[in-house]
Tab-separated table of C-alpha atoms in Angstrom:
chain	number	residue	atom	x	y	z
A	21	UNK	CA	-18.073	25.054	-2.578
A	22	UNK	CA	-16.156	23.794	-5.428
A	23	UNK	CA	-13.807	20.588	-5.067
A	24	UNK	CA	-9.796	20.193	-4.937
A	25	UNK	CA	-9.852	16.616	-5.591
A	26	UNK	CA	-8.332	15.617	-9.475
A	27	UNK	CA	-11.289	15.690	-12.075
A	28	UNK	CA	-11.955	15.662	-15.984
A	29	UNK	CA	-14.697	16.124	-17.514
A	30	UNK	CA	-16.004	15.797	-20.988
A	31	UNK	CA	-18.901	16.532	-23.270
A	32	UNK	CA	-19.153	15.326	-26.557
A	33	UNK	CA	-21.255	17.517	-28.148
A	34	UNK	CA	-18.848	20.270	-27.638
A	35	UNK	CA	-17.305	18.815	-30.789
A	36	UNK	CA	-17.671	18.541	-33.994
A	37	UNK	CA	-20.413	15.722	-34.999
A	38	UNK	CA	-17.980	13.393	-36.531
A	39	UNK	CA	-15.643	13.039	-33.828
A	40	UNK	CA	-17.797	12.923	-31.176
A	41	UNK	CA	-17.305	8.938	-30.601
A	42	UNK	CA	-13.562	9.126	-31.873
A	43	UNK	CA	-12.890	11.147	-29.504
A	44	UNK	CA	-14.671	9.686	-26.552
A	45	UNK	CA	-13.346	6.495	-27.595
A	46	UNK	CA	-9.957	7.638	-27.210
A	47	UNK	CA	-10.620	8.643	-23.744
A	48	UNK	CA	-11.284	4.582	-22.877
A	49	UNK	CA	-9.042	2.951	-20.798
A	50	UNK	CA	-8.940	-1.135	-20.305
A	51	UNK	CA	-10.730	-1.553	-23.392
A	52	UNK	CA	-10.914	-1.483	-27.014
A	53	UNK	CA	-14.340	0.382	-27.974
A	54	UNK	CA	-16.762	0.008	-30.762
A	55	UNK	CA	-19.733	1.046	-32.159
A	56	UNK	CA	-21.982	-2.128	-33.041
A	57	UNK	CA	-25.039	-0.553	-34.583
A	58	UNK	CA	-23.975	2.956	-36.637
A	59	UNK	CA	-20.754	4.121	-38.340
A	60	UNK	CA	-18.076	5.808	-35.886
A	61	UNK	CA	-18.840	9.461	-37.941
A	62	UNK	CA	-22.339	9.331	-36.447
A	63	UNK	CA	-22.933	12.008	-33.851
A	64	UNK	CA	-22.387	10.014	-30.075
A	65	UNK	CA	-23.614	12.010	-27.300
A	66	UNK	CA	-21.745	10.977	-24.274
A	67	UNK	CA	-21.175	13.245	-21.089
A	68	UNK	CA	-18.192	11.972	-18.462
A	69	UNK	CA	-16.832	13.209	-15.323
A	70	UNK	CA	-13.722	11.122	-14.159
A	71	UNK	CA	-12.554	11.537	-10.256
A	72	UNK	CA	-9.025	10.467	-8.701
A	73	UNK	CA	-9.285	8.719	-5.105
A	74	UNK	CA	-5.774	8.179	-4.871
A	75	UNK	CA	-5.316	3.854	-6.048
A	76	UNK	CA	-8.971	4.161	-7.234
A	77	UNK	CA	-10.888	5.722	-10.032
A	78	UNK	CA	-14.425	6.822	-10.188
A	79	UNK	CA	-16.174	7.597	-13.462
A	80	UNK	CA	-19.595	8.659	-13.869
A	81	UNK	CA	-21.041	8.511	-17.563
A	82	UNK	CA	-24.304	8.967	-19.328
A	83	UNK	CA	-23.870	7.366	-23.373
A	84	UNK	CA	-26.370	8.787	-25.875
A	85	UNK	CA	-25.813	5.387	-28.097
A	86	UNK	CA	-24.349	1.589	-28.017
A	87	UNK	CA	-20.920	0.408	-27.157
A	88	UNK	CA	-19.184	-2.534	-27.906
A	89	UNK	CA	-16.313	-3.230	-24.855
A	90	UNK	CA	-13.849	-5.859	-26.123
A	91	UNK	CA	-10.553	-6.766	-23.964
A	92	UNK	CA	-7.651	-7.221	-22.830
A	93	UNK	CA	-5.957	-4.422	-24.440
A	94	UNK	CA	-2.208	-4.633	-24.303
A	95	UNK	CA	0.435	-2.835	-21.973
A	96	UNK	CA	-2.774	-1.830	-19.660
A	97	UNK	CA	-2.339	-2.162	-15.433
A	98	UNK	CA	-4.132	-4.982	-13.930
A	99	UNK	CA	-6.816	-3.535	-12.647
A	100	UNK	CA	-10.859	-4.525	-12.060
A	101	UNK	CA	-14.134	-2.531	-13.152
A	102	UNK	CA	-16.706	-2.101	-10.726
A	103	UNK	CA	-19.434	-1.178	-13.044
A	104	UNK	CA	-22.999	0.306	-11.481
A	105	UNK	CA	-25.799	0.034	-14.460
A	106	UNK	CA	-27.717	3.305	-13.241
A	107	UNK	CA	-30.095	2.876	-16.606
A	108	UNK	CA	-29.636	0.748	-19.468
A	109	UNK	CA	-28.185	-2.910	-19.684
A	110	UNK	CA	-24.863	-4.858	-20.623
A	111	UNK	CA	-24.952	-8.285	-22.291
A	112	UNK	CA	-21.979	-9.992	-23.980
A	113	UNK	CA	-19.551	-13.038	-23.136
A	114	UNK	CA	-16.684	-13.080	-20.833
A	115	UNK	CA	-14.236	-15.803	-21.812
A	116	UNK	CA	-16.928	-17.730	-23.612
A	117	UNK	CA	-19.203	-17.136	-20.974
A	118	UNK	CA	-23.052	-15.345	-21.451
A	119	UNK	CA	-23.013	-12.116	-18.970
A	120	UNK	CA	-26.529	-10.015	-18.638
A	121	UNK	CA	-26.495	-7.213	-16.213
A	122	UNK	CA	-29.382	-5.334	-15.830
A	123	UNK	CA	-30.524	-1.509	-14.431
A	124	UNK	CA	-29.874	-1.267	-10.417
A	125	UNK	CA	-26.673	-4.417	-11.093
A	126	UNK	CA	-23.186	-4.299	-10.709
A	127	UNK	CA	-20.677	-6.429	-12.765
A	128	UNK	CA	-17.162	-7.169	-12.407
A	129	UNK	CA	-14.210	-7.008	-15.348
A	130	UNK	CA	-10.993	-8.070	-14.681
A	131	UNK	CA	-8.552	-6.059	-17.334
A	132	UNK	CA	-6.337	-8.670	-18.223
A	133	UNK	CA	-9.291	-11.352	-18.961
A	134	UNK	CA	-11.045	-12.009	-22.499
A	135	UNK	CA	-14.117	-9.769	-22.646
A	136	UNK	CA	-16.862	-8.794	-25.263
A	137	UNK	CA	-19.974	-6.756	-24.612
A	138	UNK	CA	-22.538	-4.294	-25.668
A	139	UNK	CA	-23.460	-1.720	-23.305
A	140	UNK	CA	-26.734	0.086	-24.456
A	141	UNK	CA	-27.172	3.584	-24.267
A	142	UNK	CA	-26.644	3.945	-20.096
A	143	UNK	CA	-26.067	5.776	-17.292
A	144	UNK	CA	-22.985	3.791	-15.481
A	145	UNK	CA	-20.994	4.628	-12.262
A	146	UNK	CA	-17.402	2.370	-13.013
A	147	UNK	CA	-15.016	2.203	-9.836
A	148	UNK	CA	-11.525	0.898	-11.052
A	149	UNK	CA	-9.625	-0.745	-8.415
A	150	UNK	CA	-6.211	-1.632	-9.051
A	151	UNK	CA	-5.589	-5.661	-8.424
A	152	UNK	CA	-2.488	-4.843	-6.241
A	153	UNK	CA	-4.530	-3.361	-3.939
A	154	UNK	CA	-6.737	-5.564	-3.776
A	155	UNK	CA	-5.599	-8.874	-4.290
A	156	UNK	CA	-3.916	-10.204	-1.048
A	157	UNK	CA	-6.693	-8.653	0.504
A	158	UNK	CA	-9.244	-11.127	-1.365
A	159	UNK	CA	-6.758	-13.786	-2.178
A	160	UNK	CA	-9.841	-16.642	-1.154
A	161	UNK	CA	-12.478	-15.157	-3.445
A	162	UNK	CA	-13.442	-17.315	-6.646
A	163	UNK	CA	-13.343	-15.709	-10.206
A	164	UNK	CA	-14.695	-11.944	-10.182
A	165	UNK	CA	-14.278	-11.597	-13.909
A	166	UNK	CA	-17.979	-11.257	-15.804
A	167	UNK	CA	-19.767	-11.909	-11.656
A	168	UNK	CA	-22.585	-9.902	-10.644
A	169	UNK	CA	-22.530	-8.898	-7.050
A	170	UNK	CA	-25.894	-8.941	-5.716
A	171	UNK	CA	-27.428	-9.563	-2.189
A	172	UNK	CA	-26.375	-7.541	0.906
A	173	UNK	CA	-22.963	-6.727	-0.643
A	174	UNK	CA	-24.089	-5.641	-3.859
A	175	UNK	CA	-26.945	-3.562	-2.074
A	176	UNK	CA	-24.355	-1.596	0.181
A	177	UNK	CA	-21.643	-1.449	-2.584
A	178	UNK	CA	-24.512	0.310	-4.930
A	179	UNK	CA	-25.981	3.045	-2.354
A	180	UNK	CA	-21.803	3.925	-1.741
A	181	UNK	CA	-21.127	4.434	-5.281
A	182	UNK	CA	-24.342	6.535	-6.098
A	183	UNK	CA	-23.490	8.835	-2.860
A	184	UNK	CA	-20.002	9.285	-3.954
A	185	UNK	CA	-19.839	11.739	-7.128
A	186	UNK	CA	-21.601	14.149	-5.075
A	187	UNK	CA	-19.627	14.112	-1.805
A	188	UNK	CA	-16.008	13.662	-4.201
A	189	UNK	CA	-18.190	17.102	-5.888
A	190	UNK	CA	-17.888	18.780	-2.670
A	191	UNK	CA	-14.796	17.422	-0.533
A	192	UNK	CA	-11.932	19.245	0.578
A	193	UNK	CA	-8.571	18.086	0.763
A	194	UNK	CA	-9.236	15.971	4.157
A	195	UNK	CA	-12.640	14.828	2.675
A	196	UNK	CA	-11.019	13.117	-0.085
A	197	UNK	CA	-8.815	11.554	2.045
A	198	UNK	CA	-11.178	10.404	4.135
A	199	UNK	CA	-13.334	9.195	0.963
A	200	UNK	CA	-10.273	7.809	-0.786
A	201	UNK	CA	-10.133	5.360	2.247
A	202	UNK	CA	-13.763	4.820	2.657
A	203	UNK	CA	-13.787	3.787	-0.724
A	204	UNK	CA	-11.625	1.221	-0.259
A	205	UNK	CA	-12.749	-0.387	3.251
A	206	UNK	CA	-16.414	-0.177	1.676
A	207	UNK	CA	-14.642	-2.337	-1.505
A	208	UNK	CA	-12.746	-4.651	-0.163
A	209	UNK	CA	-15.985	-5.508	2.635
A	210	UNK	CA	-18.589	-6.198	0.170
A	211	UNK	CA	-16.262	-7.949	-1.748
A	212	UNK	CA	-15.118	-10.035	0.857
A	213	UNK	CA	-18.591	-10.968	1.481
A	214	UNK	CA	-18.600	-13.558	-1.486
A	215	UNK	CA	-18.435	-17.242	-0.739
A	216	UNK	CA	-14.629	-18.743	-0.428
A	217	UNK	CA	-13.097	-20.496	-2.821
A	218	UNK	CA	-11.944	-23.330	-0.848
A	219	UNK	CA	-9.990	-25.327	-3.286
A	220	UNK	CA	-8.339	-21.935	-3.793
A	221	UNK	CA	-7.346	-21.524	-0.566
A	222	UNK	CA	-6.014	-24.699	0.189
A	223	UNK	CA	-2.359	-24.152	0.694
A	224	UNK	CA	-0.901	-27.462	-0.734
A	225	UNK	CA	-2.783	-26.728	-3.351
A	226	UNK	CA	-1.789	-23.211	-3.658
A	227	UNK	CA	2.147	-24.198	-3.089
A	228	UNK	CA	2.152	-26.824	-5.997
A	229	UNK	CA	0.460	-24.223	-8.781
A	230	UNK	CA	2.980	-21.984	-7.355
A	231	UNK	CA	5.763	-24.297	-7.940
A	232	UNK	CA	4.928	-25.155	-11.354
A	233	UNK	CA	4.550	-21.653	-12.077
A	234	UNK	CA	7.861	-20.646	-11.181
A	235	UNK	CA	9.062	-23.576	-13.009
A	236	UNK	CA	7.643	-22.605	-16.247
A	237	UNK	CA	8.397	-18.684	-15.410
A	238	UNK	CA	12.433	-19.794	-15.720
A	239	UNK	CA	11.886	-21.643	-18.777
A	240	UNK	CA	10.652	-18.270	-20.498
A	241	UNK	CA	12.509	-15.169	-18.620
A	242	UNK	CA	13.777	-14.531	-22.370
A	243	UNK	CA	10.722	-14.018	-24.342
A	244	UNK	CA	9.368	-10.681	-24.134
A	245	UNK	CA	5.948	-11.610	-24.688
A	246	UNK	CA	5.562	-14.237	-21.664
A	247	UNK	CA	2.943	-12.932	-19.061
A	248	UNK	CA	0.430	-14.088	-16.733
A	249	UNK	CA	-2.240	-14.743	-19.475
A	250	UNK	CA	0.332	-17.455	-21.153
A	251	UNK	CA	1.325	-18.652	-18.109
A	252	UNK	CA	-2.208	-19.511	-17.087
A	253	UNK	CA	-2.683	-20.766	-20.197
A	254	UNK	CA	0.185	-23.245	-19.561
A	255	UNK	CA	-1.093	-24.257	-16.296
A	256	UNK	CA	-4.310	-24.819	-16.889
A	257	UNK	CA	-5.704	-23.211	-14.639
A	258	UNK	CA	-7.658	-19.419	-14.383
A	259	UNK	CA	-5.762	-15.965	-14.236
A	260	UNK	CA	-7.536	-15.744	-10.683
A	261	UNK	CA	-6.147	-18.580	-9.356
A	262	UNK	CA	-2.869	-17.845	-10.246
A	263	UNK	CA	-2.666	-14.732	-8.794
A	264	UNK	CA	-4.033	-16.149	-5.308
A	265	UNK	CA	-0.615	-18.268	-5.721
A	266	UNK	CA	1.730	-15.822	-5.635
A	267	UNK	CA	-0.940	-13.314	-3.298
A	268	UNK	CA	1.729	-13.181	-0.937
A	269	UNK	CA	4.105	-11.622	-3.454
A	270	UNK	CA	2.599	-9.291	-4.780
A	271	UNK	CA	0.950	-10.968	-7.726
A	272	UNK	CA	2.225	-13.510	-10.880
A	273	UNK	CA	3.284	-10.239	-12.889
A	274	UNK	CA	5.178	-8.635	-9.900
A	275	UNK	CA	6.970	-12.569	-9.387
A	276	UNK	CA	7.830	-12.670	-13.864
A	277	UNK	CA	9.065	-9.133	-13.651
A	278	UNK	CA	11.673	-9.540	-10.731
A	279	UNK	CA	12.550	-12.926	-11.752
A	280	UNK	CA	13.609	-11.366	-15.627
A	281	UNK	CA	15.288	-8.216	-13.606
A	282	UNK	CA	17.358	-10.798	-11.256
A	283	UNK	CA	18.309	-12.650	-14.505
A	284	UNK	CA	19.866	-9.769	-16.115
A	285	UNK	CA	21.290	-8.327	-12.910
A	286	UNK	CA	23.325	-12.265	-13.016
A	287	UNK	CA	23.886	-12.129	-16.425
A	288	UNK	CA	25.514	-8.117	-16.285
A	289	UNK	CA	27.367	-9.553	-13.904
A	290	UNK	CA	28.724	-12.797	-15.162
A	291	UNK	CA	29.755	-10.110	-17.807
A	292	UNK	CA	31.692	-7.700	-16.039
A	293	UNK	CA	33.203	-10.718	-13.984
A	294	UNK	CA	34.725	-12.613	-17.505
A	295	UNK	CA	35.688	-8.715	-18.832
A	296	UNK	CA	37.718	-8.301	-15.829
C-alpha cells in the first residue's frame, strides 16, 4: 500500500558525479553546508527521503562522505533539529561550545543560534519542529541549542523516530493525521521531561527582560536588520531566554514584527491625517 502523505526523495548518484554534493547541498535547509575533507566536484553519495507531518518535518538520510553544518543562515523560520545519529558521529562547537554526539544520540539545533559541525558519513533521522509550536509549550526548559537528550526521554524520543518512516511509508490520509499529532505529543513529552530552568521561569524575572526588551525593540523599529539575535545580544542574555519572555506572545520575532507593522500603520496614518 503506497502512502498519500507529502514526500521527496532523492538519490545522488542519479546525477552526474560532479554535482552530486552541489546538488544535495542545495536541497539543505537551516544551514550552510560544506565539504571539510574533498573538493565539492568529488562524487557524494547521499540518499534522502523527506516527509511532511503537517508543522513538522521528518527526514531520513544516509551520507556517503563528511559534512560541515555551519549556521544561522539568513531569512530561515525559527525552527529546532531533532537529529537521531542512526550510524556515524557529529562533533563541532555550538556558540563556542564543544558538542560530541555519538551513534544511538540525539542532539538539538536551534536555527537561529551560532553553529559549526562535522557530521561524518551517517545515517541520521532529523525531526524539525517549528519553535512556534513549540515554545509556549516548553517556555521553562533551559537552552536546547547543541543539548543531547539522553535518559528516559531520549530513549522514548529515539524508538518514535526510528518507527516513524515506516508507518509515514504506509499511512493513509487519517494515519497521518493521527501520526502528525503523535508526533507532536511524543515531542513536546520527552522534551518536557528536562529539568526546569528556574531562574527562567521566575516571573519578575521574566517581566523585567521583557521590559527591557520592548524598550530596546522601540529604539530600533527602523532598522531593517534588528532581530532577536541583536536584541539578545543587547540584553545580555541567551536567544532562549528571550523567547521564554515574550512565550506568551508568541515569541520575540512575532512581538518586533507587530510592533514595526503598528508603527507604520501610525505613521500611514499621521500621513493621511496632515494630507487631509
Amino acid at each position: 500500500m503506497s502512502s498519500s502523505i507529502p514526500t521527496v526523495r532523492f538519490h545522488s548518484t542519479s546525477l552526474p558525479r560532479r554535482r552530486q554534493f552541489e546538488s544535495w547541498r542545495q536541497a539543505v535547509v537551516g544551514f550552510d553546508v560544506s565539504r571539510p575533507d574533498l573538493p565539492a566536484e568529488e562524487p557524494f553519495a547521499a540518499e534522502v527521503e523527506a516527509f511532511s507531518l503537517k508543522e513538522f518535518a521528518l527526514v531520513v538520510s544516509q551520507l556517503g562522505g563528511s559534512s560541515e553544518f555551519a549556521g544561522p543562515q539568513k531569512d530561515q523560520p525559527h525552527n529546532l533539529s531533532i537529529v537521531l545519529l542512526r550510524d556515524g558521529s557529529l562533533a563541532g562547537a555550538v556558540e563556542g561550545r564543544a558538542v560530541v554526539a555519538e551513534r544511538g544520540q540525539i542532539m538539538l539545533f536551534d536555527w537561529e543560534r551560532d553553529a559549526k559541525v562535522v557530521l561524518s558519513p551517517s545515517s541520521t533521522l532529523v525531526l524539525i519542529a517549528p519553535w512556534p509550536v513549540l515554545g509556549p509549550s516548553l517556555s521553562f526548559l533551559p537552552d536546547l541549542h547543541g543539548r543531547l537528550l539522553d535518559g528516559a526521554a531520549g530513549r522514548l524520543l529515539t524508538e518514535f523516530l526510528l518507527l516513524l518512516p515506516n508507518q509515514l511509508r504506509a499511512a493513509d490520509p487519517a494515519g497521518h493525521d493521527l501520526l502528525a499529532t503523535a508526533t507532536r505529543e511524543v515531542v513536546l513529552a520527552c522534551l518536557g521531561a528536562l529539568p526546569r530552568c528556574t531562574s527562567a521561569a521566575d516571573p519578575v524575572h521574566g517581566s523585567a527582560i521583557r521590559a527591557q526588551a520592548c524598550a530596546i525593540v522601540e529604539a530600533h523599529l527602523g532598522d531593517g536588520d534588528f532581530g532577536p539575535g541583536r536584541l539578545s545580544q543587547l540584553l545580555g542574555v541567551t536567544r532562549s531566554t528571550l523567547y521564554r519572555a515574550f512565550s506568551a506572545s508568541g515569541g520575540v520575532a512575532c512581538h518586533i514584527q507587530r510592533r514595526r507593522l503598528e508603527a507604520a500603520h501610525a505613521a500611514l496614518a499621521d500621513t493621511a491625517t496632515c494630507a487631509a
